[in-house]
Each structure stands twice: as C-alpha cells, then as structure tokens.
PDB file of C-alpha atoms in Angstrom:
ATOM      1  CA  UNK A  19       0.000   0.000   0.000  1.00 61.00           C
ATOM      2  CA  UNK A  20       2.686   2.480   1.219  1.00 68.00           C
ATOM      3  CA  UNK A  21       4.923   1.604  -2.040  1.00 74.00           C
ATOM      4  CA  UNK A  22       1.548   2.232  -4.167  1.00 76.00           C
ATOM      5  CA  UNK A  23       1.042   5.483  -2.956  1.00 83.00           C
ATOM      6  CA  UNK A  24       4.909   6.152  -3.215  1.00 86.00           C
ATOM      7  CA  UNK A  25       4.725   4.955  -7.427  1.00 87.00           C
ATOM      8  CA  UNK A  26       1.779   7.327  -7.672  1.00 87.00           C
ATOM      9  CA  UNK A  27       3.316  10.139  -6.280  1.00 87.00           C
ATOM     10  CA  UNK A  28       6.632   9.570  -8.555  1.00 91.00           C
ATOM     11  CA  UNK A  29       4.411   9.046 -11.443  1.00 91.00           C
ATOM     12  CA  UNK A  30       2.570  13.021 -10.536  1.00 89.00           C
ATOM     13  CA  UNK A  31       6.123  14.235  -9.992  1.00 92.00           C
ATOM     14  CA  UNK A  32       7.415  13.336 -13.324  1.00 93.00           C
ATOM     15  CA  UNK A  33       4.111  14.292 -15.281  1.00 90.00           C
ATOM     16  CA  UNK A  34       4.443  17.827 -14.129  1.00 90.00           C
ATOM     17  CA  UNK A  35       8.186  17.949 -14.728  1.00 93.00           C
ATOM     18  CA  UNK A  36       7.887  16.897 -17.933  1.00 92.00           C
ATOM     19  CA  UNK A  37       4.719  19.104 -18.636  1.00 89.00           C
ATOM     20  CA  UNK A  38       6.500  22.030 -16.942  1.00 91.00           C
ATOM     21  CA  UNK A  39       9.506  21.418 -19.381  1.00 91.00           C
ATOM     22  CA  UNK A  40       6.669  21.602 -22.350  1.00 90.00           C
ATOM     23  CA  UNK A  41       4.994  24.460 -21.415  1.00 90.00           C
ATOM     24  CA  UNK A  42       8.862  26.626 -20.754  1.00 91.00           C
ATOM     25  CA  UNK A  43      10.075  25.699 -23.712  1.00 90.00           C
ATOM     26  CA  UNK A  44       6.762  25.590 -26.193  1.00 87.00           C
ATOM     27  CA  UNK A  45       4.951  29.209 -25.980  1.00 87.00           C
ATOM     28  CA  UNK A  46       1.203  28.236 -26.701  1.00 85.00           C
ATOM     29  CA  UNK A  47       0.669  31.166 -29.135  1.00 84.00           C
ATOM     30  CA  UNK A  48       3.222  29.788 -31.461  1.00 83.00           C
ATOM     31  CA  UNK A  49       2.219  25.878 -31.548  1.00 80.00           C
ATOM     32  CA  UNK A  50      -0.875  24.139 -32.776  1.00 77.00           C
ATOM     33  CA  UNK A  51      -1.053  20.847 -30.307  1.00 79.00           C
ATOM     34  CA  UNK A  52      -1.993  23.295 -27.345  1.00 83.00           C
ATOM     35  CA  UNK A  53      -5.587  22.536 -26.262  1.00 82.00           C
ATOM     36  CA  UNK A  54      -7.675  25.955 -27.616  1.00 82.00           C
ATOM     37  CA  UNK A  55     -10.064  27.909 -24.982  1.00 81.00           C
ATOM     38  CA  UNK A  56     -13.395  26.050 -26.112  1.00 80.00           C
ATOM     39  CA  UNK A  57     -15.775  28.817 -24.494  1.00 82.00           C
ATOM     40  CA  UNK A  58     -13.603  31.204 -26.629  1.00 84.00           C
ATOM     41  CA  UNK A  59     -13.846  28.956 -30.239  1.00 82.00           C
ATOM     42  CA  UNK A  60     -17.883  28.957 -29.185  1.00 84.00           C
ATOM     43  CA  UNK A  61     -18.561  32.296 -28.705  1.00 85.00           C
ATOM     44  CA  UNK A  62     -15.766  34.327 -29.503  1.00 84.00           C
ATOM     45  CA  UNK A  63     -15.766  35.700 -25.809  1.00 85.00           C
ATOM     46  CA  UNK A  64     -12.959  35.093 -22.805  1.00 85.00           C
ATOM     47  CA  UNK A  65     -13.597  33.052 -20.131  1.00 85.00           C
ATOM     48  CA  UNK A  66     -11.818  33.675 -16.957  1.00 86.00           C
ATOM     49  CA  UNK A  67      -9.520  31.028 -17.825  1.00 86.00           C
ATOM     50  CA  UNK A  68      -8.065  32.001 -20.797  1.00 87.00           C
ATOM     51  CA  UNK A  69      -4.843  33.201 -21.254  1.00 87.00           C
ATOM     52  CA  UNK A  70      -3.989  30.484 -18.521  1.00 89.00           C
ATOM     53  CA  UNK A  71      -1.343  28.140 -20.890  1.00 90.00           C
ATOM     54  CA  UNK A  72       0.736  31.297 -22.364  1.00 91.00           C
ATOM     55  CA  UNK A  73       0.711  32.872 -18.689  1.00 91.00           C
ATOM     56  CA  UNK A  74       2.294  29.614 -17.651  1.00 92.00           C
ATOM     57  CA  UNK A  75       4.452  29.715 -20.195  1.00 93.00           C
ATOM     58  CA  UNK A  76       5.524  32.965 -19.288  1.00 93.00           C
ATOM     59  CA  UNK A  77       5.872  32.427 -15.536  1.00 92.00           C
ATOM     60  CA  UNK A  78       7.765  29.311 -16.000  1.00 93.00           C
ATOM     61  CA  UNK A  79      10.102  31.506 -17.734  1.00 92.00           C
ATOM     62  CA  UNK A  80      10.282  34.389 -14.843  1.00 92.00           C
ATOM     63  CA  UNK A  81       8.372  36.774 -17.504  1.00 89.00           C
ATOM     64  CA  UNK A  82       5.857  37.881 -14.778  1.00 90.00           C
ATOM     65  CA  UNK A  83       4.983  40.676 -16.636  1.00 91.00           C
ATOM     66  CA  UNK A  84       4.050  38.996 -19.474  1.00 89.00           C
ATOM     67  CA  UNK A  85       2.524  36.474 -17.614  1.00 91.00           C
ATOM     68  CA  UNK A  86      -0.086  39.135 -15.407  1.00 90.00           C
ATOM     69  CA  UNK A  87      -0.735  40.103 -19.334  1.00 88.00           C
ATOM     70  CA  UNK A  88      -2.107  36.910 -20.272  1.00 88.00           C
ATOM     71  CA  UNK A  89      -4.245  36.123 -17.301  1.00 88.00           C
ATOM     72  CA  UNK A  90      -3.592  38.650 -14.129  1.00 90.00           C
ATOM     73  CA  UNK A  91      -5.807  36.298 -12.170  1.00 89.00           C
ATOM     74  CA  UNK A  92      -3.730  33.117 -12.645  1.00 90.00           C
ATOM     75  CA  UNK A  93      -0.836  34.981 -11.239  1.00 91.00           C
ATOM     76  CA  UNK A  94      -2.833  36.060  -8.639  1.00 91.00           C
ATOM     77  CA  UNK A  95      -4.207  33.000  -7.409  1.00 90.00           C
ATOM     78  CA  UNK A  96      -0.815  30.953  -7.286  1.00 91.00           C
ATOM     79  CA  UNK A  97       0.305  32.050  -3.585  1.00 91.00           C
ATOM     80  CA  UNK A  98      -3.364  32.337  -2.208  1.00 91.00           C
ATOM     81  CA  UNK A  99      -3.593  28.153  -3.538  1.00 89.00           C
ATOM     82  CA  UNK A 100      -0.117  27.347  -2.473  1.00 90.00           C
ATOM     83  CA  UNK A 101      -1.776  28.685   1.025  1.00 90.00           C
ATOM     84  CA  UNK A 102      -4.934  26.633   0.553  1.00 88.00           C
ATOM     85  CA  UNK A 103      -2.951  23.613  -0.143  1.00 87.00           C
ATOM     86  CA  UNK A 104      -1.038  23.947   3.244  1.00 87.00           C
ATOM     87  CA  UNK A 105      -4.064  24.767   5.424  1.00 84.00           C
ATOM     88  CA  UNK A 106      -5.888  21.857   3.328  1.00 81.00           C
ATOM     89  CA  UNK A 107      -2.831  19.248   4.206  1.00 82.00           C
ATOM     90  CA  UNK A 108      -2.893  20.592   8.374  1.00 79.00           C
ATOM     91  CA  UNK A 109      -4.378  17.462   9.845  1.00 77.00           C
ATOM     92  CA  UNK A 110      -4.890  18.842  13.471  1.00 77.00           C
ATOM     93  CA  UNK A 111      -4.268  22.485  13.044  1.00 73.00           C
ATOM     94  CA  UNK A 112      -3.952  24.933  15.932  1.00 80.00           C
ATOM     95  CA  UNK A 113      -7.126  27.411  16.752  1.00 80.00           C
ATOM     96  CA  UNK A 114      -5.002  29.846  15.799  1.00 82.00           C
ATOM     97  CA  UNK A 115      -4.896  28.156  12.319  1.00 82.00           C
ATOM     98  CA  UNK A 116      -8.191  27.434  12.545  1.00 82.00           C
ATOM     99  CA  UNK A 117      -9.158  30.982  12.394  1.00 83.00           C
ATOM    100  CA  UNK A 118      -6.961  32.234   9.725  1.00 85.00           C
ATOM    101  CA  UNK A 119      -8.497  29.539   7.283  1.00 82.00           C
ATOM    102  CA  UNK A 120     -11.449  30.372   8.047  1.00 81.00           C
ATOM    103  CA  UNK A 121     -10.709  33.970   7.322  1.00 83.00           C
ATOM    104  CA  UNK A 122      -8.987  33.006   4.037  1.00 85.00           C
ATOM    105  CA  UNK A 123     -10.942  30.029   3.265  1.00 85.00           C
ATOM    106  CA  UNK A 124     -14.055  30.717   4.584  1.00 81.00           C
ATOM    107  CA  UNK A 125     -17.623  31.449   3.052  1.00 82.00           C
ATOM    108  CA  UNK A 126     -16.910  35.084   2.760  1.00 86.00           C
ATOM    109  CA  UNK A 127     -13.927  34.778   0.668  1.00 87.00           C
ATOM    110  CA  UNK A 128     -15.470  32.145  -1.180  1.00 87.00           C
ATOM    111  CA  UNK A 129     -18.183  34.878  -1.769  1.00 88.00           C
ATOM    112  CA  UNK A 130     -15.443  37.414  -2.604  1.00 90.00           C
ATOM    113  CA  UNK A 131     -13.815  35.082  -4.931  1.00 87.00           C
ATOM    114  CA  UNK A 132     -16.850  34.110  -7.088  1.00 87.00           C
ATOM    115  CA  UNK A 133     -17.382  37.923  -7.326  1.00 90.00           C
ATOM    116  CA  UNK A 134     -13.526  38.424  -8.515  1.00 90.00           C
ATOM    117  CA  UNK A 135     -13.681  36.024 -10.903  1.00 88.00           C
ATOM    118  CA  UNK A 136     -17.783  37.569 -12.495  1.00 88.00           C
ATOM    119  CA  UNK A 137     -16.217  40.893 -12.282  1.00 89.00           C
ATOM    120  CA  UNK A 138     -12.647  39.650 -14.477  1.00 88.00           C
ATOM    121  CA  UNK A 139     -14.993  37.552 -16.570  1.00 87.00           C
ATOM    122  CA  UNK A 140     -17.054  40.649 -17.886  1.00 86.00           C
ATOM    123  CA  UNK A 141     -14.388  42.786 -17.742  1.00 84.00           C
ATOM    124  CA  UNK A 142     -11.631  41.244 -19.334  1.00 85.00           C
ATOM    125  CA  UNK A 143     -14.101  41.158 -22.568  1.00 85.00           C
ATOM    126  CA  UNK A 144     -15.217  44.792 -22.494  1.00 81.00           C
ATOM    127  CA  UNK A 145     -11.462  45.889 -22.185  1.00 74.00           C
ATOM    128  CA  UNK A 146      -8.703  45.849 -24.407  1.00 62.00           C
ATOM    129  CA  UNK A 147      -6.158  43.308 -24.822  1.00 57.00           C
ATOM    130  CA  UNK A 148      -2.920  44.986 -23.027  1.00 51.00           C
ATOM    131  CA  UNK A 149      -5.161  47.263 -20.496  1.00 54.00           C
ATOM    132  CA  UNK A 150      -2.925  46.227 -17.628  1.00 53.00           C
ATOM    133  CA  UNK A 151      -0.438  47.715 -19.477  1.00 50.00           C
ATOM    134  CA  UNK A 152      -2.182  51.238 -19.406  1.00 50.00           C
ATOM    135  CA  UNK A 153      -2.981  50.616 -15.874  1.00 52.00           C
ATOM    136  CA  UNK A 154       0.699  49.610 -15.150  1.00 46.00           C
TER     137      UNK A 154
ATOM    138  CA  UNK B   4     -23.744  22.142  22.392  1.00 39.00           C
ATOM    139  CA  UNK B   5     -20.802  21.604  20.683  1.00 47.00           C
ATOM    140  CA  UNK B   6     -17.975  24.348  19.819  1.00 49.00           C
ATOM    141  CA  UNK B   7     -17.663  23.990  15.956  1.00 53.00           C
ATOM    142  CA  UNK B   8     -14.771  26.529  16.363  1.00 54.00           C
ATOM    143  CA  UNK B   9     -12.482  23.718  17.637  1.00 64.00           C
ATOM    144  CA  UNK B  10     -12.620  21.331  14.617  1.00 73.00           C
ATOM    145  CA  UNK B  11     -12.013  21.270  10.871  1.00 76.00           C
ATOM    146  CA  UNK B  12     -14.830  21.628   7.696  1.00 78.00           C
ATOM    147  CA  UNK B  13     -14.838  18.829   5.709  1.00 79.00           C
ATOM    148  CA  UNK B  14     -12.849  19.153   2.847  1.00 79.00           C
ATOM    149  CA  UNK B  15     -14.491  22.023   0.337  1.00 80.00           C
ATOM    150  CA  UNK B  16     -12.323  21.462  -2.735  1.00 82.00           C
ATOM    151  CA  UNK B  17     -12.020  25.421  -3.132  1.00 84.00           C
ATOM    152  CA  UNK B  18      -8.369  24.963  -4.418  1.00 83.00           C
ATOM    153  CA  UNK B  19      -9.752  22.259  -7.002  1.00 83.00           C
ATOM    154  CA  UNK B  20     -12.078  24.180  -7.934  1.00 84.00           C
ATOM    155  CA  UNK B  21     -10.616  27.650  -8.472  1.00 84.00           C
ATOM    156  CA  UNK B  22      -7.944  25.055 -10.615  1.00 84.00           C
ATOM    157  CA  UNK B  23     -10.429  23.710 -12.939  1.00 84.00           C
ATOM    158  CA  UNK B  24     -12.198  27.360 -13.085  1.00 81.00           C
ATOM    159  CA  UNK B  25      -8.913  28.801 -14.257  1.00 81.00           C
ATOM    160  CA  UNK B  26      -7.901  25.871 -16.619  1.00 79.00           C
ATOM    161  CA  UNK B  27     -10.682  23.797 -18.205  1.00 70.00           C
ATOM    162  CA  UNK B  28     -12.755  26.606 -18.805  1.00 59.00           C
ATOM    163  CA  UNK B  29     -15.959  25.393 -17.725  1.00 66.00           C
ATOM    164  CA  UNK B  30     -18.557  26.855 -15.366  1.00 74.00           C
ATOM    165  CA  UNK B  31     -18.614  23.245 -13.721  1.00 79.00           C
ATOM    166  CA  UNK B  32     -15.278  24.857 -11.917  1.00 81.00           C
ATOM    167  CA  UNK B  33     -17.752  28.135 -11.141  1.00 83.00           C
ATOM    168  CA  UNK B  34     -20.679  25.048  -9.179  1.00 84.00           C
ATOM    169  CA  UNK B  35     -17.512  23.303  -7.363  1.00 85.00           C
ATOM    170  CA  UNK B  36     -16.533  26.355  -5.732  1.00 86.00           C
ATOM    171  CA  UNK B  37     -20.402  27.714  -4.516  1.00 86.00           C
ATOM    172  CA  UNK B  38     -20.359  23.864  -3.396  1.00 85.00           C
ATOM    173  CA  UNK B  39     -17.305  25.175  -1.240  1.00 87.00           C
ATOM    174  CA  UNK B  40     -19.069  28.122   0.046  1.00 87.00           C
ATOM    175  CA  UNK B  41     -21.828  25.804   1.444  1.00 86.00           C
ATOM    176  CA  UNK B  42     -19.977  22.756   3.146  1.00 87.00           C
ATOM    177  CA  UNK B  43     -17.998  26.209   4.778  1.00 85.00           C
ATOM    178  CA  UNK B  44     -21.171  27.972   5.602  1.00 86.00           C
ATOM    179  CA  UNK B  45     -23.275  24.546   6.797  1.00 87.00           C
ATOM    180  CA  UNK B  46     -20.432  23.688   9.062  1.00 87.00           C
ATOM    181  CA  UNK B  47     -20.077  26.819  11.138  1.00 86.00           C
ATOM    182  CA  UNK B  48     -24.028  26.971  11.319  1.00 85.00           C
ATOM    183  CA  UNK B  49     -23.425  23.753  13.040  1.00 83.00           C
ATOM    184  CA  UNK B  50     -24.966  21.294  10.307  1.00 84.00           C
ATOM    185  CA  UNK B  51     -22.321  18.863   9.916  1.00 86.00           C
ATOM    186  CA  UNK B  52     -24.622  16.576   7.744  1.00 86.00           C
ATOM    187  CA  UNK B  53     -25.357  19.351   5.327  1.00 85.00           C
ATOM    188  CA  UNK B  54     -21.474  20.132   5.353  1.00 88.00           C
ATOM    189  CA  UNK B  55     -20.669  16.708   4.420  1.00 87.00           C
ATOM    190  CA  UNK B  56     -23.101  16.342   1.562  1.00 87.00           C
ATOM    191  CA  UNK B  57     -21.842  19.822   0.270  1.00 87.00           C
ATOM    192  CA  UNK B  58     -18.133  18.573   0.313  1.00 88.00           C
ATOM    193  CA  UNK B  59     -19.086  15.623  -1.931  1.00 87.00           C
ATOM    194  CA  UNK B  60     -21.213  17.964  -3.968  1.00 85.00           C
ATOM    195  CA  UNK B  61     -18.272  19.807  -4.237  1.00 86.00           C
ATOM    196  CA  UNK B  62     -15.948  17.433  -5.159  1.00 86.00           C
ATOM    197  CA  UNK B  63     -18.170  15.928  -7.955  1.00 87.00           C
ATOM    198  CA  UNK B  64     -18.210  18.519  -9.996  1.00 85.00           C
ATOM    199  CA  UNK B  65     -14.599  19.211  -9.684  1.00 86.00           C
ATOM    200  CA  UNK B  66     -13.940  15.559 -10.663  1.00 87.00           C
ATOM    201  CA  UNK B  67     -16.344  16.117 -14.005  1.00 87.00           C
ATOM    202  CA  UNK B  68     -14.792  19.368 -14.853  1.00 85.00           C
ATOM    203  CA  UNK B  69     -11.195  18.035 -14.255  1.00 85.00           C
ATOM    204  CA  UNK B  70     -12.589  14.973 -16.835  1.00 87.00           C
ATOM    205  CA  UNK B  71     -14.320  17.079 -19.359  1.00 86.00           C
ATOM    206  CA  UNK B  72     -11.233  19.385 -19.359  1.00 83.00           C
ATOM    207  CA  UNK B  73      -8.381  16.340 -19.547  1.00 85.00           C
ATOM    208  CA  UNK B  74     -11.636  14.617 -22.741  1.00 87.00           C
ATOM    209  CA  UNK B  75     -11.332  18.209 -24.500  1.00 84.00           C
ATOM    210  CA  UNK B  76      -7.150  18.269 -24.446  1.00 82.00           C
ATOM    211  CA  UNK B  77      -6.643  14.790 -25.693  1.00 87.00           C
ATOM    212  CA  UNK B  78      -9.916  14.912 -28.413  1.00 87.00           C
ATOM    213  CA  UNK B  79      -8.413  17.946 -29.770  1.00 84.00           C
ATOM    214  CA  UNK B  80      -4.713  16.778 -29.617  1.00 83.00           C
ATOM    215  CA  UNK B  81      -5.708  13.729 -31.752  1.00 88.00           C
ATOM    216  CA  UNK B  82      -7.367  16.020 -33.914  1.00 86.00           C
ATOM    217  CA  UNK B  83      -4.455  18.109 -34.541  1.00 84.00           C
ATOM    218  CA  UNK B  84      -2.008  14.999 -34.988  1.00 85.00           C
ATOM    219  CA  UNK B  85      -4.752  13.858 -37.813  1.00 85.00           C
ATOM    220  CA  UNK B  86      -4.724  16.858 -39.300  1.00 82.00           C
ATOM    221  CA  UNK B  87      -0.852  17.611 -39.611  1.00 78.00           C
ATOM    222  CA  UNK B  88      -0.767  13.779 -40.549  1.00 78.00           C
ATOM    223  CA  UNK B  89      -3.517  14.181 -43.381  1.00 80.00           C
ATOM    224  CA  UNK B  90      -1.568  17.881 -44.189  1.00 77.00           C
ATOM    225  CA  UNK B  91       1.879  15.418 -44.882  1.00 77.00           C
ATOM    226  CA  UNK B  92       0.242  13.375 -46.947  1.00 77.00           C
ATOM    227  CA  UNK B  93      -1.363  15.441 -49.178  1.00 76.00           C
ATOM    228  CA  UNK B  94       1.553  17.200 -49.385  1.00 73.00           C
ATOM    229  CA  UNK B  95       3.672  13.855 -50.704  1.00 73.00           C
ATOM    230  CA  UNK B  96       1.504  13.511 -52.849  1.00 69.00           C
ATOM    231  CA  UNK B  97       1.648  16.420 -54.313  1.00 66.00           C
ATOM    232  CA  UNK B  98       5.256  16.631 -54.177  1.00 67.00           C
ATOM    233  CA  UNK B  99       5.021  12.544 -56.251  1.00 64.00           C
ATOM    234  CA  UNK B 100       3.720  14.410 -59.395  1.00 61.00           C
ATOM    235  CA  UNK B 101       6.285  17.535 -59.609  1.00 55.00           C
TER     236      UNK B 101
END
C-alpha cells in the first residue's frame, strides 16, 4: 500500500516535470497541439480562464509581466492556492490556524472570490487586450 | 452544544475548484466552488450533515470538470495529430507528381 502510494506520487512528480519542461520551452501562441479555450472557439468571448497556458508559459520563464498580461488572475491565485494547499494538508491544526483559514478560506472569501472572478470575466471582454499595461 | 470553532470543515475542494475554473474553462469549476461556500457555511451553522453532503457535492463537480477538461485536451490533440498527418500526406503527394 505504502509503495503504491509512493509509485503514484513519482508518477505526478514526473508528469508535471515533464509538462513544466513543455509548457517553458513551447509558448502556446506559437504551436498548434496546445488545447484551444473552447468557451472562446464557441462564442468568440474570454472566459476567466483564458490566457492560462501562455501565462504559464511565461511564468515558467520568470516573464511575470508577461505572464499578469495573459491572465492577471492566474498569477494572482498561485500564492493564495499554495496557502490553501497547506491549510488543506494541516491534519490537526492549531485554533489559531483554525481561524486564519477560516478567514482566508471561509464562506466570505469564497463569496469574494466568485465575485472576482464575475467581475474579471465581464471585464476582461469589455477591455482591451494589453489594459494592464495602461494601468501599469 | 458543541464548539464547531475547535474542529475542521470537511474538505471544500475550493483549491480544485478555483484550478479547474482557471484551466478547463468550464462553469462546472464556477458550481464546485459555490459547493465550497456551502460545506464552509453549513459547518459553522453547526450542520455537519449538510457540510458533508456539500463537500461531496463539491468534489463531484470538480472531478467532471477536471474529466471534461483532460476529454477536450486529448480529443483535440488527436485532432491536430490527424490533421498535420492528413496535411503530410497530401503534401507527398503532391510533391510525387512535380
């Protein structure tokens, strides 16, 4: 049982290694076998996803930049679910813990999320393409 | 009555589903993470039950967006494997009368 979970957990490893190595060498924009946004191909709008693969590709190559270009809210989320993974993995946390997820965690910034990602949604598609840029 | 301060929600799959949200681009993602919202705001109302059955809500519709999303990459690599395979040969064939 223990070695099972051990192979399975090698196996992960090595899948995202190898498509980390993919997605830093292979921008998206320029290659063909990168799985298209289908929300995007059906109605010609964003989703709050898209932008995700080049944004990778940019962040794997410490073009952060470029990356909040692509999709500002992937950038974003990356410490806030490296912090969800850790509270997630705390078998017996602390009260102390126990507060902060729920302040981080909890059904208010769930709430605040799902309005974060309606508000990006709708205005990523009434915006221009580089508008960070004019922010920045 | 019970402090539900002291203890852990069940797991709400929020990470999961702000993942899927973000890369499968499917409003399945969007139903995984108002499942989150509930099993978070059952369990501090003190309705474990309710919780739990909001966790496994939650982590069903994770599981089909995280499918549908890994269907949709390979269906459309195949497709572009057939096509730059189909592209090839029409192009040897061209290339066998010149």
């Amino acid at each position: 049982m223990r070695t099972l979970n051990i192979f399975k957990w090698a196996i992960a490893i090595i899948f995202i290694v190898m498509m980390a190595m993919v997605y830093r060498i292979f921008n998206p924009i320029h290659s063909v076998f990168f799985p298209k946004c289908p929300f995007l191909l059906l109605t010609g709008l964003k989703c709050p996803g898209c932008g995700s693969q080049r944004a990778i590709h940019y962040l794997l190559n410490f073009d952060i930049l470029k990356a909040i270009n692509e999709n500002v809210l992937l950038v974003l989320s990356i410490p806030y679910l490296l912090a969800g993974i850790v509270f997630e993995s705390l078998l017996l946390p602390s009260d102390k813990m126990l507060k902060w997820r729920k302040r981080l965690f909890g059904q208010r910034a769930i709430i605040v999320i799902i309005v974060i990602v309606m508000v990006f949604w709708i205005f990523r598609n009434i915006t221009m393409n580089n508008m960070i840029f004019i922010i920045l | 009555m019970e402090n539900f301060n002291n203890q852990k929600p069940p797991k709400s799959w929020l990470v999961e589903s702000i993942l899927v949200t973000l890369f499968c681009c499917l409003p399945f993602g969007i139903a995984g993470i108002v499942n989150a919202s509930r099993v978070e705001s059952r369990f501090y109302a003190g309705d474990i039950e309710g919780a739990n059955r909001a966790s496994a809500e939650a982590k069903k519709w994770t599981m089909v967006s995280f499918f549908i999303g890994i269907a949709i990459a390979i269906i459309y690599f195949i497709l572009v494997i057939a096509g730059v395979a189909s592209a090839f040969k029409i192009a040897g064939a061209a290339n066998a009368y010149t």
